[in-house]
Amino acid sequence: MRETRSSLPSPGERRLYEDADSLISAALRAVEPCRLVEAALEGRPPQPAGELVVISVGKAARAMAEGARRVLGSQIGEGILLLPRRTPGAIPEGFATFPCGHPLPDQGSLNGSRAVLEAARRAHATDLVLLLISGGASACLTLPQEGISLDDLRETTDLLLKAGALIQEVNAVRKHLDRLKGGQMARAAAPASILALLLSDVPGDLPDVIGSGPVSPDNSTFADASDVLKRYGLWERVPDSVRRHVERGLERQVPDTPKEAEPDFDRVQLRVIGNSATAVGAARREAERRGYRTIVLSTELTGEARAVGSRLAGRARELREARGMTAPPTCVLAGGETTVTVIGGGRGGRNQELALSAALVLDGLENVLVASVGTDGVDGPTDAAGARATGSTVNRARSNGLDPAEHLASNDAYPLFRVLDDLILTGPTGTNVSDLMMVLVGDSAGDSEQRADPERGGRTGRGDPVSGADGSAPR
């Protein structure tokens, strides 16, 4: 992990920084896409009578394709790769590659999506399409419906994201403006068989939401798309072409996305191979190894980033003041994806906003830390994955002439954490299973002598919800 930090006011906080780094690293290792795909295919590799076509789309597309290549090798007849621009790593041999825009689609997205549609339409009944989907696929796999331009689709997506719409709501709109999303790729590929391996970045691991569900039955309708745009006050703000298309759908002048009863899905298999619970479970095990009692709040946490940050910091304060049932050192973990309603012109992302909100509640509290990080290594339009806050963040910011409350009000967390050297800078990770959030509460005076040796195992709290007996994080 690549980062710098200013000196911290206590050895206790320095220990918390080191522990947070270790938890993040453990979580990222657990959701390494190449390994997950290899594990999913080994033992039961697909063996179609006809051609095997591998299509990999999203932030983890390169690594997922490499995992498929390692297992299937020369069995692959055609390979197509759609991935965000500047994705690190070597492209697997034999894959036609299309760098795409993210979070907003671009011409590369269109070119790659046309190639995918053509490959789907060429597939025969004896062929198998192995579809590898990860977060970011909604932007990469974009082919607007007739009459809707790329610019109009980009504008609509941008409006939804800035309005703080949930990913399910954003995708409900996108699926009804696109020719591949919402099960329409399965419709194009029928009667070929499809095996989809999904790296989930959405709460609940809903297949129709992950990557906007290109081969999943769509549970949303044109009415849902209309309701989302109206709920966020965007109906009159979206381009005319978008509004007209939704209106035509409501009037049944254009068909809705395919639903579960349709035969297009008879030969489709869907498997989630990694998710938030995978990352949180690995972080929990590392926390226990380092001597923490652990509490897992949720692996499907959602809500406004600043509200979630305040609640996590409130939990830290309760534990610090011995008002909880679990004594320090304690680690509270959560996975999920928060949202930000943009009202200012600042720079940041949901994880940085969460941390800044937490800092205001933590102010003056000793030996506590709240951190939030995007597992893809990208938080908003910044080079940071997230940020950390402690009880000294507010004081250190003010000592540097910065007002944390003003920065939060203007959605401007990035400059503040950059001055404090408290950004989490991983660089693009090549994976994506939503965000990892943590609260670390150290021993009362930062005394590390009571802490269990990480090599000898840690402690687990009783009286708070913890992970299951099988070692998996609860859902």
Coordinates of C-alpha atoms in Angstrom, one line a residue:
M1 CA 0.0 0.0 0.0
R2 CA 1.4 3.3 -1.1
E3 CA 1.0 6.2 1.4
T4 CA 2.7 8.8 3.5
R5 CA 1.6 10.2 6.9
S6 CA 2.4 13.0 9.1
S7 CA 3.5 12.1 12.7
L8 CA 0.6 11.2 14.9
P9 CA 0.1 12.4 18.5
S10 CA 0.4 9.0 20.2
P11 CA 1.9 5.5 19.8
G12 CA -1.7 4.2 20.2
E13 CA -2.8 5.9 17.0
R14 CA 0.3 4.8 15.2
R15 CA -0.6 1.2 16.1
L16 CA -4.1 1.7 14.8
Y17 CA -2.8 2.9 11.5
E18 CA -0.6 -0.2 11.1
D19 CA -3.5 -2.4 12.0
A20 CA -5.9 -0.7 9.6
D21 CA -3.3 -1.2 6.8
S22 CA -3.1 -4.9 7.6
L23 CA -6.9 -5.4 7.6
I24 CA -7.2 -3.6 4.2
S25 CA -4.4 -5.7 2.7
A26 CA -6.0 -8.9 4.0
A27 CA -9.4 -8.0 2.5
L28 CA -7.9 -7.2 -0.9
R29 CA -6.0 -10.4 -1.0
A30 CA -9.2 -12.4 -0.3
V31 CA -11.0 -10.9 -3.3
E32 CA -8.2 -11.2 -5.9
P33 CA -10.1 -11.8 -9.1
C34 CA -7.7 -14.1 -10.9
R35 CA -7.6 -16.6 -8.0
L36 CA -11.4 -16.5 -7.5
V37 CA -12.0 -17.3 -11.1
E38 CA -9.4 -20.1 -11.1
A39 CA -11.0 -21.6 -8.0
A40 CA -14.5 -21.4 -9.6
L41 CA -13.5 -23.2 -12.8
E42 CA -11.0 -25.7 -11.5
G43 CA -12.7 -29.1 -10.9
R44 CA -15.6 -28.4 -13.2
P45 CA -14.3 -26.5 -16.2
P46 CA -16.9 -25.9 -19.0
Q47 CA -16.6 -28.2 -22.0
P48 CA -19.1 -27.1 -24.6
A49 CA -19.7 -29.2 -27.7
G50 CA -19.2 -26.1 -29.8
E51 CA -17.1 -22.9 -29.3
L52 CA -16.2 -21.4 -26.0
V53 CA -16.5 -17.6 -25.9
V54 CA -15.1 -15.7 -23.0
I55 CA -16.3 -12.1 -22.3
S56 CA -14.9 -10.3 -19.4
V57 CA -16.3 -6.8 -18.4
G58 CA -15.6 -4.4 -15.5
K59 CA -12.9 -3.2 -13.1
A60 CA -11.7 -6.8 -12.5
A61 CA -12.0 -7.8 -16.2
R62 CA -8.3 -8.2 -16.9
A63 CA -7.6 -10.4 -13.8
M64 CA -10.8 -12.4 -14.3
A65 CA -9.9 -13.1 -17.9
E66 CA -6.4 -14.2 -16.8
G67 CA -7.9 -16.6 -14.4
A68 CA -10.1 -18.1 -17.2
R69 CA -7.1 -18.3 -19.5
R70 CA -5.0 -20.2 -16.9
V71 CA -7.7 -22.8 -16.5
L72 CA -9.1 -23.1 -20.0
G73 CA -6.1 -22.1 -22.2
S74 CA -6.6 -23.2 -25.8
Q75 CA -10.2 -24.1 -25.2
I76 CA -11.1 -20.5 -25.6
G77 CA -12.2 -19.8 -29.1
E78 CA -12.9 -16.1 -28.8
G79 CA -12.1 -13.6 -26.0
I80 CA -13.4 -10.1 -25.5
L81 CA -12.2 -7.7 -22.7
L82 CA -14.0 -4.5 -21.7
L83 CA -12.2 -2.7 -18.9
P84 CA -11.9 0.9 -17.5
R85 CA -9.1 2.9 -19.0
R86 CA -5.8 2.9 -17.1
T87 CA -6.5 -0.5 -15.6
P88 CA -3.1 -1.9 -14.6
G89 CA -1.6 -5.2 -15.6
A90 CA -0.8 -7.1 -18.8
I91 CA -3.7 -8.1 -21.1
P92 CA -4.2 -11.9 -21.4
E93 CA -3.1 -13.3 -24.7
G94 CA -5.9 -13.8 -27.3
F95 CA -8.4 -11.2 -26.0
A96 CA -9.7 -8.4 -28.1
T97 CA -9.5 -5.5 -25.7
F98 CA -11.6 -2.3 -25.5
P99 CA -10.6 0.4 -22.9
C100 CA -13.8 2.1 -21.7
G101 CA -14.9 5.1 -19.8
H102 CA -15.8 4.9 -16.1
P103 CA -18.0 5.9 -14.3
L104 CA -19.4 7.4 -17.5
P105 CA -19.3 5.4 -20.7
D106 CA -17.4 6.7 -23.8
Q107 CA -16.8 5.7 -27.4
G108 CA -14.6 2.8 -26.2
S109 CA -17.6 1.5 -24.3
L110 CA -19.7 1.6 -27.5
N111 CA -17.1 -0.1 -29.6
G112 CA -16.6 -2.9 -27.1
S113 CA -20.4 -3.4 -26.5
R114 CA -21.0 -3.7 -30.2
A115 CA -18.3 -6.5 -30.3
V116 CA -20.1 -8.2 -27.4
L117 CA -23.5 -8.0 -29.1
E118 CA -22.1 -9.4 -32.3
A119 CA -20.4 -12.3 -30.5
A120 CA -23.7 -13.0 -28.6
R121 CA -25.7 -13.0 -31.8
R122 CA -23.2 -15.4 -33.5
A123 CA -23.4 -18.0 -30.7
H124 CA -25.0 -21.3 -31.6
A125 CA -26.9 -23.8 -29.5
T126 CA -23.8 -25.9 -28.9
D127 CA -21.7 -22.9 -27.9
L128 CA -21.0 -21.6 -24.4
V129 CA -20.5 -18.0 -23.4
L130 CA -18.4 -17.6 -20.2
L131 CA -19.3 -14.1 -19.0
L132 CA -17.1 -12.6 -16.3
I133 CA -18.7 -9.6 -14.6
S134 CA -17.4 -7.2 -12.0
G135 CA -18.1 -3.7 -10.7
G136 CA -17.9 -1.0 -13.4
A137 CA -19.5 -3.3 -16.0
S138 CA -22.5 -1.0 -16.3
A139 CA -20.3 1.8 -17.7
C140 CA -18.2 -0.5 -19.9
L141 CA -21.0 -2.5 -21.3
T142 CA -23.1 0.4 -22.8
L143 CA -25.0 0.4 -26.0
P144 CA -27.9 3.0 -26.0
Q145 CA -31.3 2.2 -27.5
E146 CA -32.1 3.7 -30.9
G147 CA -32.7 7.4 -30.7
I148 CA -30.6 7.9 -27.5
S149 CA -27.1 9.3 -28.0
L150 CA -24.1 8.5 -25.9
D151 CA -24.0 12.1 -24.6
D152 CA -27.6 11.8 -23.5
L153 CA -26.9 8.6 -21.7
R154 CA -23.8 10.1 -20.0
E155 CA -25.8 13.1 -18.9
T156 CA -28.5 11.0 -17.4
T157 CA -26.1 8.8 -15.6
D158 CA -24.2 11.8 -14.2
L159 CA -27.4 13.4 -13.0
L160 CA -28.4 10.2 -11.1
L161 CA -25.0 9.8 -9.5
K162 CA -24.8 13.4 -8.3
A163 CA -28.4 13.1 -7.0
G164 CA -27.3 10.3 -4.6
A165 CA -29.4 7.6 -6.2
L166 CA -28.8 4.1 -5.0
I167 CA -27.0 1.7 -7.4
Q168 CA -30.3 -0.3 -7.8
E169 CA -32.1 2.9 -8.8
V170 CA -29.3 4.0 -11.2
N171 CA -29.3 0.6 -12.9
A172 CA -33.1 0.5 -13.1
V173 CA -32.9 3.6 -15.4
R174 CA -29.8 2.4 -17.3
K175 CA -31.3 -1.0 -18.1
H176 CA -34.2 0.6 -19.8
L177 CA -32.0 2.9 -22.0
D178 CA -29.6 0.2 -23.1
R179 CA -29.6 -2.8 -25.6
L180 CA -27.6 -5.2 -23.5
K181 CA -28.4 -4.5 -19.9
G182 CA -31.3 -6.1 -18.0
G183 CA -31.1 -9.5 -19.5
Q184 CA -31.0 -8.4 -23.1
M185 CA -27.6 -9.9 -23.7
A186 CA -29.1 -13.3 -22.8
R187 CA -31.9 -12.6 -25.2
A188 CA -29.3 -11.9 -28.0
A189 CA -27.2 -15.0 -27.2
A190 CA -30.1 -17.5 -27.0
P191 CA -30.1 -20.5 -27.5
A192 CA -26.4 -20.7 -26.6
S193 CA -25.6 -21.6 -23.0
I194 CA -24.2 -18.9 -20.7
L195 CA -22.2 -19.3 -17.5
A196 CA -21.8 -16.0 -15.7
L197 CA -19.2 -15.7 -12.8
L198 CA -20.0 -12.5 -10.8
L199 CA -17.7 -10.5 -8.6
S200 CA -20.4 -8.6 -6.6
D201 CA -20.1 -4.9 -5.8
V202 CA -23.7 -4.4 -4.8
P203 CA -25.5 -5.0 -1.5
G204 CA -27.4 -8.3 -1.5
D205 CA -25.4 -9.7 -4.4
L206 CA -28.5 -9.2 -6.7
P207 CA -27.6 -10.7 -10.1
D208 CA -29.9 -8.3 -11.9
V209 CA -28.1 -5.3 -10.3
I210 CA -24.5 -6.5 -10.7
G211 CA -23.2 -4.9 -13.9
S212 CA -26.9 -4.0 -14.6
G213 CA -27.6 -7.7 -15.1
P214 CA -26.9 -8.3 -18.8
V215 CA -27.8 -12.0 -18.6
S216 CA -30.2 -11.9 -15.6
P217 CA -34.0 -11.6 -15.6
D218 CA -34.8 -8.0 -14.9
N219 CA -37.0 -7.2 -11.9
S220 CA -37.4 -3.5 -12.8
T221 CA -39.8 -2.0 -15.3
F222 CA -40.2 1.2 -17.3
A223 CA -42.5 2.4 -14.5
D224 CA -39.6 1.9 -12.0
A225 CA -37.2 3.9 -14.3
S226 CA -39.8 6.7 -14.5
D227 CA -40.3 6.7 -10.7
V228 CA -36.6 7.0 -10.0
L229 CA -36.2 10.0 -12.3
K230 CA -39.2 11.7 -10.8
R231 CA -38.2 10.8 -7.2
Y232 CA -34.9 12.6 -7.6
G233 CA -36.4 15.6 -9.5
L234 CA -34.7 14.6 -12.7
W235 CA -37.7 13.9 -15.0
E236 CA -37.6 17.4 -16.5
R237 CA -33.8 17.6 -16.4
V238 CA -32.9 14.5 -18.4
P239 CA -32.4 14.8 -22.2
D240 CA -35.6 14.8 -24.2
S241 CA -34.6 11.5 -26.0
V242 CA -34.4 9.8 -22.6
R243 CA -37.7 11.0 -21.4
R244 CA -39.4 10.1 -24.8
H245 CA -38.0 6.6 -24.7
V246 CA -39.2 6.0 -21.1
E247 CA -42.6 7.4 -22.1
R248 CA -42.8 5.0 -25.1
G249 CA -42.0 2.1 -22.7
L250 CA -44.7 3.1 -20.4
E251 CA -47.1 3.2 -23.3
R252 CA -45.8 -0.3 -24.4
Q253 CA -44.6 1.0 -27.7
V254 CA -41.2 -0.6 -27.0
P255 CA -40.8 -3.9 -25.2
D256 CA -39.7 -4.0 -21.6
T257 CA -36.6 -5.9 -20.5
P258 CA -37.0 -9.7 -20.3
K259 CA -38.4 -11.2 -17.1
E260 CA -37.8 -14.4 -15.3
A261 CA -40.4 -16.6 -17.0
E262 CA -38.9 -16.0 -20.5
P263 CA -37.1 -18.9 -22.1
D264 CA -34.0 -16.8 -22.8
F265 CA -32.8 -17.7 -19.4
D266 CA -33.4 -21.5 -19.5
R267 CA -29.7 -22.1 -20.3
V268 CA -28.2 -19.4 -18.1
Q269 CA -26.2 -20.2 -14.9
L270 CA -25.2 -17.4 -12.5
R271 CA -22.6 -17.8 -9.7
V272 CA -21.3 -15.2 -7.3
I273 CA -17.6 -16.0 -6.7
G274 CA -16.7 -13.1 -4.4
N275 CA -18.4 -10.3 -2.6
S276 CA -18.3 -7.9 0.4
A277 CA -18.7 -10.8 2.8
T278 CA -15.5 -12.3 1.4
A279 CA -13.5 -9.1 2.1
V280 CA -15.1 -8.4 5.5
G281 CA -14.5 -12.0 6.6
A282 CA -10.8 -11.8 5.7
A283 CA -10.5 -8.4 7.5
R284 CA -12.2 -10.0 10.6
R285 CA -9.8 -12.9 10.7
E286 CA -6.8 -10.5 10.4
A287 CA -8.2 -8.3 13.2
E288 CA -8.6 -11.3 15.5
R289 CA -5.1 -12.4 14.6
R290 CA -3.9 -9.0 15.7
G291 CA -5.6 -9.2 19.0
Y292 CA -9.0 -7.5 18.5
R293 CA -12.4 -8.6 19.6
T294 CA -14.5 -8.3 16.4
I295 CA -18.0 -7.1 15.6
V296 CA -19.4 -7.3 12.1
L297 CA -22.3 -4.9 11.7
S298 CA -23.3 -5.7 8.1
T299 CA -21.9 -6.7 4.7
E300 CA -24.8 -4.8 3.0
L301 CA -24.4 -1.3 4.6
T302 CA -26.0 1.6 2.7
G303 CA -27.0 5.1 3.4
E304 CA -25.7 8.7 3.1
A305 CA -21.9 8.6 3.6
R306 CA -21.9 11.4 6.2
A307 CA -24.7 9.7 8.2
V308 CA -23.0 6.4 8.2
G309 CA -19.7 8.0 9.2
S310 CA -21.4 9.7 12.2
R311 CA -23.0 6.4 13.3
L312 CA -19.7 4.5 13.1
A313 CA -17.9 7.2 15.1
G314 CA -20.8 7.0 17.6
R315 CA -20.1 3.3 18.0
A316 CA -16.4 4.1 18.6
R317 CA -17.3 6.6 21.3
E318 CA -19.6 4.1 23.0
L319 CA -16.8 1.5 23.0
R320 CA -14.2 4.0 24.2
E321 CA -16.4 5.1 27.0
A322 CA -17.1 1.5 28.0
R323 CA -20.8 1.8 27.3
G324 CA -20.8 -1.3 25.0
M325 CA -20.8 -4.9 25.8
T326 CA -17.4 -5.5 24.3
A327 CA -14.3 -4.0 25.9
P328 CA -11.3 -2.6 23.8
P329 CA -9.3 -3.5 21.9
T330 CA -12.3 -3.9 19.6
C331 CA -12.7 -3.8 15.8
V332 CA -16.1 -3.1 14.2
L333 CA -16.3 -4.0 10.5
A334 CA -18.9 -3.3 7.8
G335 CA -19.1 -3.7 4.0
G336 CA -21.4 -2.0 1.6
E337 CA -21.7 1.1 -0.5
T338 CA -22.8 4.5 0.7
T339 CA -24.0 7.4 -1.4
V340 CA -23.2 11.2 -1.5
T341 CA -25.7 13.9 -2.4
V342 CA -23.4 16.5 -4.0
I343 CA -24.3 20.0 -2.8
G344 CA -20.9 21.6 -3.0
G345 CA -18.1 22.0 -5.5
G346 CA -15.4 20.3 -3.6
R347 CA -13.4 17.2 -4.4
G348 CA -13.7 13.8 -2.7
G349 CA -15.6 10.5 -2.7
R350 CA -18.0 8.7 -0.5
N351 CA -15.3 7.0 1.6
Q352 CA -13.5 10.3 2.3
E353 CA -16.8 12.0 3.1
L354 CA -17.6 9.2 5.5
A355 CA -14.2 9.5 7.3
L356 CA -14.5 13.3 7.5
S357 CA -18.0 13.0 9.0
A358 CA -16.7 10.5 11.5
A359 CA -13.8 12.9 12.5
L360 CA -16.2 15.5 13.8
V361 CA -17.8 12.9 16.1
L362 CA -14.5 11.4 17.2
D363 CA -13.0 14.9 18.1
G364 CA -10.9 14.6 21.2
L365 CA -11.3 10.9 21.7
E366 CA -8.1 9.0 22.4
N367 CA -6.8 5.9 20.6
V368 CA -9.7 5.4 18.1
L369 CA -9.8 5.2 14.3
V370 CA -12.5 5.1 11.6
A371 CA -11.5 4.2 8.1
S372 CA -13.4 3.6 4.9
V373 CA -11.9 2.4 1.6
G374 CA -13.1 1.4 -1.8
T375 CA -11.9 -2.1 -2.6
D376 CA -11.3 -0.9 -6.2
G377 CA -8.7 1.6 -5.0
V378 CA -10.7 4.5 -6.4
D379 CA -12.9 6.9 -4.4
G380 CA -14.8 9.4 -6.5
P381 CA -12.8 11.5 -9.0
T382 CA -9.6 11.2 -7.0
D383 CA -6.4 9.1 -6.8
A384 CA -7.4 8.0 -3.2
A385 CA -9.2 4.8 -2.2
G386 CA -10.5 6.4 1.0
A387 CA -9.3 8.0 4.2
R388 CA -8.8 7.5 7.9
A389 CA -9.9 9.7 10.8
T390 CA -9.0 9.7 14.5
G391 CA -9.8 11.7 17.5
S392 CA -7.0 14.1 16.6
T393 CA -8.1 14.8 13.0
V394 CA -10.1 17.9 13.8
N395 CA -7.4 19.4 15.9
R396 CA -4.7 18.7 13.3
A397 CA -6.9 20.1 10.6
R398 CA -7.5 23.3 12.5
S399 CA -3.8 23.6 13.2
N400 CA -3.3 23.7 9.4
G401 CA -5.9 26.4 9.0
L402 CA -8.6 24.0 7.8
D403 CA -12.2 23.9 9.0
P404 CA -13.5 20.2 8.8
A405 CA -17.2 21.2 9.0
E406 CA -16.8 23.6 6.1
H407 CA -15.0 21.0 4.0
L408 CA -17.7 18.5 4.8
A409 CA -20.5 20.9 3.8
S410 CA -18.9 21.5 0.4
N411 CA -18.1 17.8 -0.3
D412 CA -14.4 18.7 -0.1
A413 CA -12.8 16.0 2.0
Y414 CA -9.9 15.2 -0.3
P415 CA -7.8 18.4 0.2
L416 CA -8.2 18.2 4.0
F417 CA -7.0 14.6 4.2
R418 CA -4.2 15.3 1.7
V419 CA -2.8 18.0 3.9
L420 CA -3.0 15.7 6.9
D421 CA -1.5 12.8 4.9
D422 CA -4.5 10.7 5.9
L423 CA -5.6 9.6 2.5
I424 CA -5.5 5.8 1.8
L425 CA -3.6 5.5 -1.5
T426 CA -3.6 1.9 -2.9
G427 CA -3.8 2.7 -6.6
P428 CA -6.3 0.8 -8.7
T429 CA -6.5 -2.7 -7.2
G430 CA -8.0 -4.6 -10.1
T431 CA -10.9 -5.9 -8.0
N432 CA -14.2 -4.4 -6.7
V433 CA -16.5 -5.7 -4.0
S434 CA -17.9 -2.4 -2.7
D435 CA -16.4 -0.6 0.3
L436 CA -14.7 -1.8 3.5
M437 CA -15.4 0.3 6.6
M438 CA -13.8 -0.2 10.0
V439 CA -13.7 1.2 13.6
L440 CA -10.6 0.4 15.6
V441 CA -10.7 1.1 19.4
G442 CA -7.4 0.5 21.1
D443 CA -6.6 -0.2 24.7
S444 CA -7.5 2.6 27.0
A445 CA -4.1 4.3 27.0
G446 CA -2.7 2.8 23.8
D447 CA -1.1 0.1 25.9
S448 CA -0.1 -2.5 23.3
E449 CA 1.3 -4.9 26.0
Q450 CA -2.1 -6.3 26.6
R451 CA -2.6 -7.1 22.9
A452 CA -2.3 -10.7 21.8
D453 CA 0.6 -11.5 19.6
P454 CA -0.7 -11.6 16.0
E455 CA 1.2 -14.8 15.3
R456 CA -0.7 -16.5 18.2
G457 CA -4.3 -15.5 17.5
G458 CA -6.6 -12.9 18.9
R459 CA -9.7 -12.5 20.8
T460 CA -13.4 -12.5 19.8
G461 CA -16.1 -10.5 21.6
R462 CA -19.2 -12.1 23.0
G463 CA -22.5 -10.3 23.3
D464 CA -22.2 -8.6 19.9
P465 CA -23.0 -10.1 16.5
V466 CA -19.9 -11.8 15.1
S467 CA -19.1 -14.0 12.2
G468 CA -20.6 -17.4 11.7
A469 CA -19.1 -20.6 13.0
D470 CA -17.9 -21.4 9.5
G471 CA -15.7 -18.3 9.5
S472 CA -17.8 -16.4 7.0
A473 CA -19.1 -12.9 7.7
P474 CA -22.8 -12.7 8.5
R475 CA -25.1 -11.3 5.8

